[in-house]
Amino acid sequence: MRFVLYYLIVMGSSYVISTYGPHQRAQKTGDILLGGLFPIHFGVASKDQDLAARPESTQCVRFNFRGFRWVQAMIFAIDEINNSSDLLPNITLGYRIFDTCNTVSKALEATLSFVAQNKIDSLNLDEFCNCTDHIPATIAVVGAAGSAVSTAVANLLGLFYIPQISYASSSRLLSNKNQYKSFMRTIPTDEYQATAMADIIEYFEWNWVIAVASDDDYGRPGIEKFEKEMEERDICIHLNELISQYFEDHEIQALADRIENSTAKVIVVFASGPDVEPLIKEMVRRNITDRTWLASEAWASSSLIAKPEYLDVVAGTIGVALKAGHIPGFRGFLQQVKPKRDSHNEFVREFWEETFNCYLEDIPRQHESENGSTSFRPLCTGEEDITNVETPYLDFTHLRISYNVYVAVYSIAQALQDILICTHGQGLFANHSCADLKKMEAWQVLKQLRHLNYTNSMGEKMHFDENADLAANYTIINWHRSAEDGSVLFQEVGYYNMHIKRGAKLFIDKTQILWNGYSSEVPFSNCSEDCEPGTRKGIIDSMPTCCFECTECSDGEYSNHKDASVCIKCPYNSWSNGNHTFCFLKEIEFLSWTEPFGIALAICAVLGVFMTAFVMGVFVRFRNTPIVKATNRELSYVLLFSLICCFSSSLVFIGEPQDWTCRLRQPAFGISFVLCISCILVKTNRVLLVFEAKIPTSLHRKWWGLNLQFLLVFLCTFVQVMICVVWLYNAPPSSYRNHDIDEIIFITCNEGSVMALGFLIGYTCLLAAICFFFAFKSRKLPENFTEAKFITFSMLIFFIVWISFIPAYFSTYGKFVSAVEVIAILASSFGMLACIFFNKVYIILFKPSSNTTEEVRCSTAAHAFKVAAKATLKHNTAARKKSGSIGGSSASSPSSSISLKTNGNDSDAGKHKPRMSFGSGTVTLSLSFEESRRSSLI
């Protein structure tokens, strides 16, 4: 394989030695020779080679005026350097410039002439050819333009380490120094251009675009990088197409069909002017004018596309153009071009003929038009005034590629200058030696270029990075239609600088942009309509992520900008408004002292306290009356005190819950109620036992004295106290902010242990059930002792209230939980206060006649009579049944007389002899009680 490669190079070298490359060229001799590769034609004529005869060289077609201007920029720079006394004094630079015709084959044909005399002997080819004839060596090459062409050229020049500086090849693949060892450039890499184009799309908030790239080493890597940048920004590419100037008509039409049917309105094109032109022509033919084009630098200012007849389609194009530079004196140089004066530049002759549509007198020729017919051009002298002709050649308002050519030539000259002035011991070569300019080789120039660092005539610092690239700076341009002649104007509307901080890299003045040539409104190119604030983008099945439906944010979430991907959850103390566009602070609620409901409950609780205190005051004031004595006044005082505590405990449930109030309120309520019910239980049980006893004995008085009563009350209450202590120790209640409700934060108490609360209420209900049992048994005591009946009613009220409380407590939330418990406390407290004490207070205050010893005696006697009569009736009935069973019974039953006598004197006031008939007999009861004994019984 190596032998074959050597053979091909020898054959090619032999050819270029004899012919010095393609016939048409611009050439000038000098001490040091520079090569140049420029696309002076846009392409070659397509011609099938059937190989029936020897193949002919393909003919270049369609003259490129901008390419010719780039050639002039190189010649101008070399002439300027040769005339400079500071840069390379006494050294003349020469050049050999060839036309690549924008094709790889023509470029390689020219490149072979550059490498012919550059170290062919390094390949040890002496045995194949005689290479001793001297031909000036090319130490550096400026070019080529297209990335695909430069890639092929770089592969060949890299074999001989001949430095190549491209002015327009931006493919990121060329940054690979392992493959392209000698390639350098004065244009930024597409790595940055693709990022700039993606940033522009993101800036205008487009997310649905079409990507078109040339099918070569420029378009494919560029669009690949562009796709990655779009993915990072969540922007979708609807169509991804390749294009070439060599596509057949049906291929171009199919591509235009897909673009026309697409809903994307922005077309990103990574291609050169010749590759884009067929598509633009088809779009013009179809009159598709509602698309916006985003152009890469290869055609952002291309004269091939920027034509008045295309403006209906391409007006408003946004282009990523190279930063323009200034070349002093270049304008005059361009205007001085003459065929006779520039005989060393063979391209001038064709330029002149194409510009003036004529032919020079010494070279009559026929020109074949595009439709295949032959037409004769008029004769021209070569002295015509170039300034009177409208041509892209003289469009020097924005020198971009021309400036890059200018910089490339000066970079080579500066590297040669560094070699010229190098001091031994400070050089870049072995042992810090310097190269000899007279015996200099191309690889030494390459070494010097890699370490180049200088300031150009515009004050810009020039140096190549590790990839032999320059800093990325772009100008954003907008295609306007000239009001004067309808031509294309490139309006600068912004810039892009890759090497400044993020966020400031891209600047665009929207006010300077005209979309589609006339509109100031940014085109819409999204798959879906924008989602308004308060909504988010929802995924649509089987569609790209850029196609979405707008879904309203859930309650408690918001979005405050368009096209939100997700709704943001409101902070824990906030809630979303009705439109879900912002969050507001939740209203904090608890059973407040200031709200009407809280005030009403507080008033009821205070009223209960005052009513209970009033009853206690009445009982203390009339403490020696029979009614008060009969109710066990000492225990009644404790009962009334416990009711005051019950009413007061309800007040702890009102107000903002704090940790200390949460830990106080349930124990206060539980202990107060147990104390109250314990007192009622002891009172009821004592009265029942005394009245059921046939004869009150000293045993009853001993076991039912005050000390024992208070001991029982204490023991019952102590159990509740221990339940509360265990509860507070193991799981103390605490204040809790409940965020479960949408727009409200309820401050409540976390009870710590629901089981402990159940034990507290359950124990209270247990005592109330026992109390209810004894009270029910005591319901038939003397009329003045109806306290048991009222206790029964109070316990019924208690059970109704607290049985209703349980489902109400667990079914309510927030402040209503506390309100339910307060209502239960107040209802049961008022029930006990009213049932047990109101009738007594009524008798004491409004019926004092019933609050006497005689009235009490009468009531007691009546109760005794009823009991005795019931016993006698039961006895007589049993005797009658017994007598009847023996064989007969008397017509009348004997009279019975029951007499209860007491030790002590009887008084007339204390004697009662009620009479009652039982069939034919009568019963006479005589009752007499001593006051002190009655009191003890009561």
Coordinates of C-alpha atoms in Angstrom, one line a residue, residues 269-629:
V269 CA -29.6 26.0 6.8
F270 CA -26.0 24.8 7.3
A271 CA -24.7 24.9 3.7
S272 CA -22.9 27.0 1.2
G273 CA -24.5 29.3 -1.4
P274 CA -24.3 26.9 -4.3
D275 CA -25.9 24.1 -2.3
V276 CA -28.8 26.3 -1.1
E277 CA -29.5 27.9 -4.4
P278 CA -31.5 25.1 -6.0
L279 CA -33.8 24.9 -3.0
I280 CA -34.3 28.7 -3.0
K281 CA -35.2 28.7 -6.6
E282 CA -37.9 26.0 -6.0
M283 CA -39.3 28.0 -3.1
V284 CA -39.5 31.1 -5.3
R285 CA -41.2 29.1 -8.0
R286 CA -43.8 27.9 -5.5
N287 CA -44.0 31.4 -3.9
I288 CA -43.6 30.1 -0.4
T289 CA -43.0 33.3 1.5
D290 CA -44.1 32.5 5.1
R291 CA -40.8 31.0 6.1
T292 CA -37.9 32.5 8.1
W293 CA -34.4 31.4 7.2
L294 CA -31.5 31.2 9.6
A295 CA -28.3 31.2 7.6
S296 CA -24.9 29.8 8.5
E297 CA -21.9 32.0 7.7
A298 CA -21.3 30.1 4.4
W299 CA -24.2 31.8 2.8
A300 CA -25.2 34.5 5.3
S301 CA -24.0 37.1 2.9
S302 CA -23.8 35.1 -0.3
S303 CA -24.3 37.1 -3.5
L304 CA -25.6 33.9 -5.1
I305 CA -28.6 34.0 -2.9
A306 CA -28.9 37.7 -2.0
K307 CA -30.6 38.6 -5.3
P308 CA -33.6 40.9 -5.7
E309 CA -35.6 38.1 -7.5
Y310 CA -35.2 35.9 -4.4
L311 CA -36.2 38.5 -1.9
D312 CA -39.8 37.5 -1.7
V313 CA -38.7 34.2 -0.2
V314 CA -35.5 35.1 1.7
A315 CA -36.2 38.7 2.9
G316 CA -35.9 38.8 6.7
T317 CA -33.2 36.1 6.8
I318 CA -31.2 36.0 10.0
G319 CA -27.6 35.3 9.2
V320 CA -24.7 34.3 11.4
A321 CA -21.9 36.2 9.6
L322 CA -18.3 36.5 10.3
K323 CA -17.1 39.6 12.1
A324 CA -16.3 42.3 9.4
G325 CA -12.9 43.8 9.3
H326 CA -11.3 46.9 7.8
I327 CA -8.6 46.7 5.1
P328 CA -7.1 50.2 4.5
G329 CA -6.6 50.9 0.8
F330 CA -8.4 47.8 -0.4
R331 CA -11.2 49.7 -2.0
G332 CA -8.9 51.6 -4.4
F333 CA -7.0 48.4 -5.2
L334 CA -10.2 46.7 -6.3
Q335 CA -11.2 49.6 -8.5
Q336 CA -7.8 49.7 -10.2
V337 CA -8.1 46.2 -11.7
K338 CA -7.4 46.1 -15.5
P339 CA -6.9 43.2 -17.8
K340 CA -3.7 44.6 -19.3
R341 CA -2.3 45.9 -16.0
D342 CA -2.9 42.6 -14.2
S343 CA -1.5 40.2 -16.7
H344 CA 0.0 38.1 -14.0
N345 CA -3.6 37.3 -12.8
E346 CA -5.3 35.3 -15.5
F347 CA -8.6 35.4 -13.7
V348 CA -8.9 39.1 -14.4
R349 CA -9.6 38.5 -18.1
E350 CA -12.7 36.2 -17.3
F351 CA -13.8 38.6 -14.5
W352 CA -13.8 41.5 -17.0
E353 CA -15.8 39.6 -19.6
E354 CA -18.4 38.4 -17.0
T355 CA -18.7 41.8 -15.5
F356 CA -19.3 43.7 -18.8
N357 CA -20.8 40.7 -20.6
C358 CA -18.2 41.0 -23.5
Y359 CA -15.1 39.5 -24.7
L360 CA -11.6 40.9 -25.0
E361 CA -10.3 41.5 -28.5
D362 CA -7.3 39.2 -28.4
I363 CA -9.4 36.2 -27.3
P364 CA -12.6 35.9 -29.3
R365 CA -14.8 33.1 -27.9
Q366 CA -18.2 31.8 -27.9
H367 CA -20.1 31.4 -24.6
E368 CA -22.7 28.8 -24.1
S369 CA -25.7 30.0 -22.3
E370 CA -27.5 28.0 -19.6
N371 CA -30.2 26.9 -22.0
G372 CA -27.6 25.4 -24.3
S373 CA -27.8 27.9 -27.1
T374 CA -24.7 29.8 -28.4
S375 CA -24.5 33.5 -28.2
F376 CA -21.8 36.0 -29.2
R377 CA -20.7 38.7 -26.8
P378 CA -19.8 42.2 -27.9
L379 CA -16.2 43.3 -28.0
C380 CA -14.7 45.2 -25.1
T381 CA -11.4 47.1 -24.8
G382 CA -10.4 46.4 -21.2
E383 CA -10.5 50.1 -20.3
E384 CA -14.1 50.2 -19.2
D385 CA -14.9 51.9 -15.9
I386 CA -15.5 49.2 -13.3
T387 CA -17.2 51.7 -10.9
N388 CA -20.1 52.1 -13.2
V389 CA -21.2 48.5 -12.9
E390 CA -23.2 46.9 -10.1
T391 CA -21.2 43.9 -9.1
P392 CA -20.6 41.9 -5.8
Y393 CA -16.9 42.3 -6.5
L394 CA -17.1 45.9 -5.3
D395 CA -19.3 45.2 -2.3
F396 CA -16.6 46.0 0.2
T397 CA -19.0 47.5 2.9
H398 CA -18.6 44.3 5.0
L399 CA -15.3 42.6 4.4
R400 CA -15.6 39.3 6.1
I401 CA -13.9 36.5 4.1
S402 CA -11.7 39.0 2.4
Y403 CA -10.5 40.2 5.8
N404 CA -9.9 36.5 6.8
V405 CA -7.7 36.1 3.7
Y406 CA -5.9 39.3 4.6
V407 CA -5.2 38.1 8.2
A408 CA -4.1 34.7 6.9
V409 CA -1.4 36.3 4.6
Y410 CA -0.2 38.6 7.4
S411 CA 0.0 35.7 9.9
I412 CA 2.3 33.8 7.5
A413 CA 4.4 37.0 7.0
Q414 CA 4.6 37.5 10.7
A415 CA 5.8 34.0 11.3
L416 CA 8.5 34.5 8.6
Q417 CA 9.3 37.8 10.4
D418 CA 9.7 35.9 13.7
I419 CA 12.1 33.5 12.0
L420 CA 14.0 36.4 10.4
I421 CA 14.6 38.2 13.7
C422 CA 15.1 35.1 15.8
T423 CA 18.1 35.2 18.1
H424 CA 20.1 32.1 18.5
G425 CA 19.3 30.4 21.9
Q426 CA 15.8 31.7 21.9
G427 CA 14.4 29.8 18.9
L428 CA 11.7 27.2 18.8
F429 CA 13.8 24.4 17.4
A430 CA 16.3 21.9 18.8
N431 CA 18.6 23.5 21.4
H432 CA 16.6 26.7 21.0
S433 CA 18.1 27.2 17.6
C434 CA 16.6 29.4 14.9
A435 CA 15.6 28.5 11.3
D436 CA 17.5 29.9 8.4
L437 CA 15.2 31.9 6.2
K438 CA 17.2 31.1 3.1
K439 CA 17.1 27.4 3.7
M440 CA 13.8 27.4 5.5
E441 CA 11.4 24.4 5.1
A442 CA 7.6 24.3 5.4
W443 CA 7.5 22.4 8.7
Q444 CA 9.6 25.2 10.3
V445 CA 7.0 27.8 9.2
L446 CA 4.3 25.5 10.6
K447 CA 6.1 25.4 14.0
Q448 CA 6.4 29.2 14.0
L449 CA 2.8 29.7 13.2
R450 CA 1.7 27.5 16.1
H451 CA 3.4 29.9 18.4
L452 CA 2.4 33.0 16.7
N453 CA 1.2 35.9 18.8
Y454 CA 1.0 39.4 17.5
T455 CA -1.2 42.5 17.2
N456 CA -2.6 43.3 13.7
S457 CA -3.2 46.7 12.1
M458 CA -6.6 46.9 13.7
G459 CA -5.2 46.5 17.2
E460 CA -6.5 42.9 17.5
K461 CA -4.4 40.3 19.2
M462 CA -3.9 37.3 16.9
H463 CA -2.9 33.9 18.1
F464 CA -4.0 30.4 17.3
D465 CA -5.3 28.1 20.1
E466 CA -4.3 24.5 20.7
N467 CA -6.6 23.5 17.8
A468 CA -5.1 26.1 15.5
D469 CA -8.4 28.1 15.6
L470 CA -9.0 31.8 16.3
A471 CA -11.5 33.2 18.8
A472 CA -15.2 33.0 17.8
N473 CA -16.8 36.3 17.1
Y474 CA -19.9 36.6 14.8
T475 CA -22.1 39.4 13.6
I476 CA -25.9 38.8 13.4
I477 CA -27.3 40.3 10.2
N478 CA -30.8 40.7 8.8
W479 CA -31.6 40.8 5.1
H480 CA -33.5 44.0 4.2
R481 CA -34.9 45.1 0.9
S482 CA -33.4 48.4 -0.3
A483 CA -36.0 51.1 -0.8
E484 CA -33.9 52.6 -3.6
D485 CA -33.3 49.7 -6.0
G486 CA -34.8 46.7 -4.3
S487 CA -31.5 45.0 -3.7
V488 CA -30.5 43.2 -0.6
L489 CA -29.1 45.1 2.4
F490 CA -27.3 43.3 5.1
Q491 CA -28.3 45.1 8.3
E492 CA -26.2 44.3 11.4
V493 CA -28.7 43.7 14.3
G494 CA -26.4 42.1 16.9
Y495 CA -23.3 40.1 17.7
Y496 CA -22.2 36.8 19.3
N497 CA -19.0 36.4 21.3
M498 CA -18.3 32.9 22.4
H499 CA -15.5 33.9 24.9
I500 CA -17.4 36.2 27.2
K501 CA -19.6 35.2 30.2
R502 CA -22.7 33.2 29.6
G503 CA -25.8 35.4 29.2
A504 CA -23.9 38.2 27.5
K505 CA -22.6 36.2 24.5
L506 CA -25.6 37.0 22.4
F507 CA -27.0 40.5 21.8
I508 CA -29.8 41.3 19.3
D509 CA -31.5 44.6 18.8
K510 CA -35.1 43.4 17.9
T511 CA -36.1 46.9 16.8
Q512 CA -33.7 46.7 13.8
I513 CA -35.1 43.4 12.5
L514 CA -37.6 43.2 9.7
W515 CA -39.3 39.8 9.4
N516 CA -40.1 38.7 5.8
G517 CA -38.9 42.0 4.7
Y518 CA -41.6 44.2 6.3
S519 CA -42.9 43.0 9.7
S520 CA -41.6 43.8 13.1
E521 CA -43.5 41.0 14.8
V522 CA -41.4 37.9 15.6
P523 CA -42.7 34.9 13.6
F524 CA -44.3 32.0 15.5
S525 CA -42.6 28.7 15.0
N526 CA -43.7 26.4 17.8
C527 CA -45.4 23.1 17.6
S528 CA -48.1 24.2 20.0
E529 CA -49.5 27.5 21.1
D530 CA -47.9 29.1 24.1
C531 CA -49.2 28.0 27.5
E532 CA -50.3 31.0 29.5
P533 CA -49.2 31.6 33.1
G534 CA -51.2 29.3 35.4
T535 CA -50.8 26.3 33.1
R536 CA -48.1 23.9 32.3
K537 CA -47.1 21.9 29.2
G538 CA -48.6 18.4 29.2
I539 CA -47.2 15.5 27.1
I540 CA -49.1 14.4 24.0
D541 CA -48.7 10.7 23.3
S542 CA -46.6 9.8 20.2
M543 CA -45.6 13.4 19.7
P544 CA -42.2 15.2 20.3
T545 CA -41.7 16.9 23.6
C546 CA -42.1 20.3 21.9
C547 CA -45.7 19.4 21.0
F548 CA -47.8 19.6 24.1
E549 CA -51.2 20.6 25.5
C550 CA -51.7 23.2 28.1
T551 CA -52.8 21.7 31.4
E552 CA -54.0 23.9 34.3
C553 CA -51.9 23.8 37.4
S554 CA -53.3 21.8 40.3
D555 CA -54.6 23.6 43.4
G556 CA -51.6 24.6 45.5
E557 CA -49.3 25.0 42.5
Y558 CA -48.6 27.9 40.2
S559 CA -46.7 29.0 37.1
N560 CA -45.9 32.7 36.6
H561 CA -44.5 32.6 33.1
K562 CA -45.4 31.2 29.6
D563 CA -44.6 27.7 28.6
A564 CA -43.9 26.4 32.0
S565 CA -42.7 22.8 31.9
V566 CA -43.9 22.2 35.5
C567 CA -46.0 23.9 38.0
I568 CA -44.2 25.1 41.1
K569 CA -45.7 23.9 44.4
C570 CA -46.6 26.8 46.7
P571 CA -44.7 27.0 50.0
Y572 CA -46.2 25.2 52.9
N573 CA -47.8 28.4 54.2
S574 CA -49.1 29.6 50.9
W575 CA -51.8 28.6 48.4
S576 CA -52.4 29.4 44.7
N577 CA -54.9 31.9 43.5
G578 CA -57.8 31.1 41.3
N579 CA -55.8 31.5 38.1
H580 CA -52.8 29.6 39.5
T581 CA -50.5 32.5 38.6
F582 CA -49.1 33.2 42.0
C583 CA -49.3 32.1 45.7
F584 CA -50.8 34.0 48.6
L585 CA -50.3 33.4 52.3
K586 CA -52.8 31.0 53.7
E587 CA -55.3 32.4 56.2
I588 CA -54.4 31.2 59.7
E589 CA -57.4 30.0 61.6
F590 CA -58.1 28.9 65.2
L591 CA -60.9 29.3 67.7
S592 CA -60.2 33.0 68.3
W593 CA -61.3 35.2 71.1
T594 CA -62.2 37.9 68.6
E595 CA -64.5 35.9 66.2
P596 CA -68.2 35.8 67.0
F597 CA -68.3 32.0 67.6
G598 CA -65.4 32.2 70.1
I599 CA -67.0 35.2 71.8
A600 CA -70.3 33.4 72.1
L601 CA -68.6 30.3 73.7
A602 CA -66.5 32.5 76.0
I603 CA -69.7 34.3 77.1
C604 CA -71.4 31.0 77.8
A605 CA -68.4 29.7 79.8
V606 CA -68.2 32.9 81.9
L607 CA -72.0 32.9 82.4
G608 CA -71.7 29.3 83.6
V609 CA -69.0 30.3 86.1
F610 CA -71.1 33.2 87.4
M611 CA -74.2 31.1 87.7
T612 CA -72.4 28.4 89.5
A613 CA -70.8 31.0 91.8
F614 CA -74.3 32.5 92.4
V615 CA -75.6 29.0 93.4
M616 CA -72.7 28.5 95.7
G617 CA -73.4 31.9 97.2
V618 CA -77.1 31.0 97.8
F619 CA -76.0 27.7 99.4
V620 CA -73.6 29.4 101.7
R621 CA -76.1 32.1 102.6
F622 CA -78.8 29.5 103.4
R623 CA -76.5 26.8 104.6
N624 CA -78.6 26.0 107.8
T625 CA -81.9 25.4 106.0
P626 CA -83.3 21.9 105.6
I627 CA -82.9 21.9 101.8
V628 CA -79.2 22.7 101.9
K629 CA -78.7 20.3 104.8

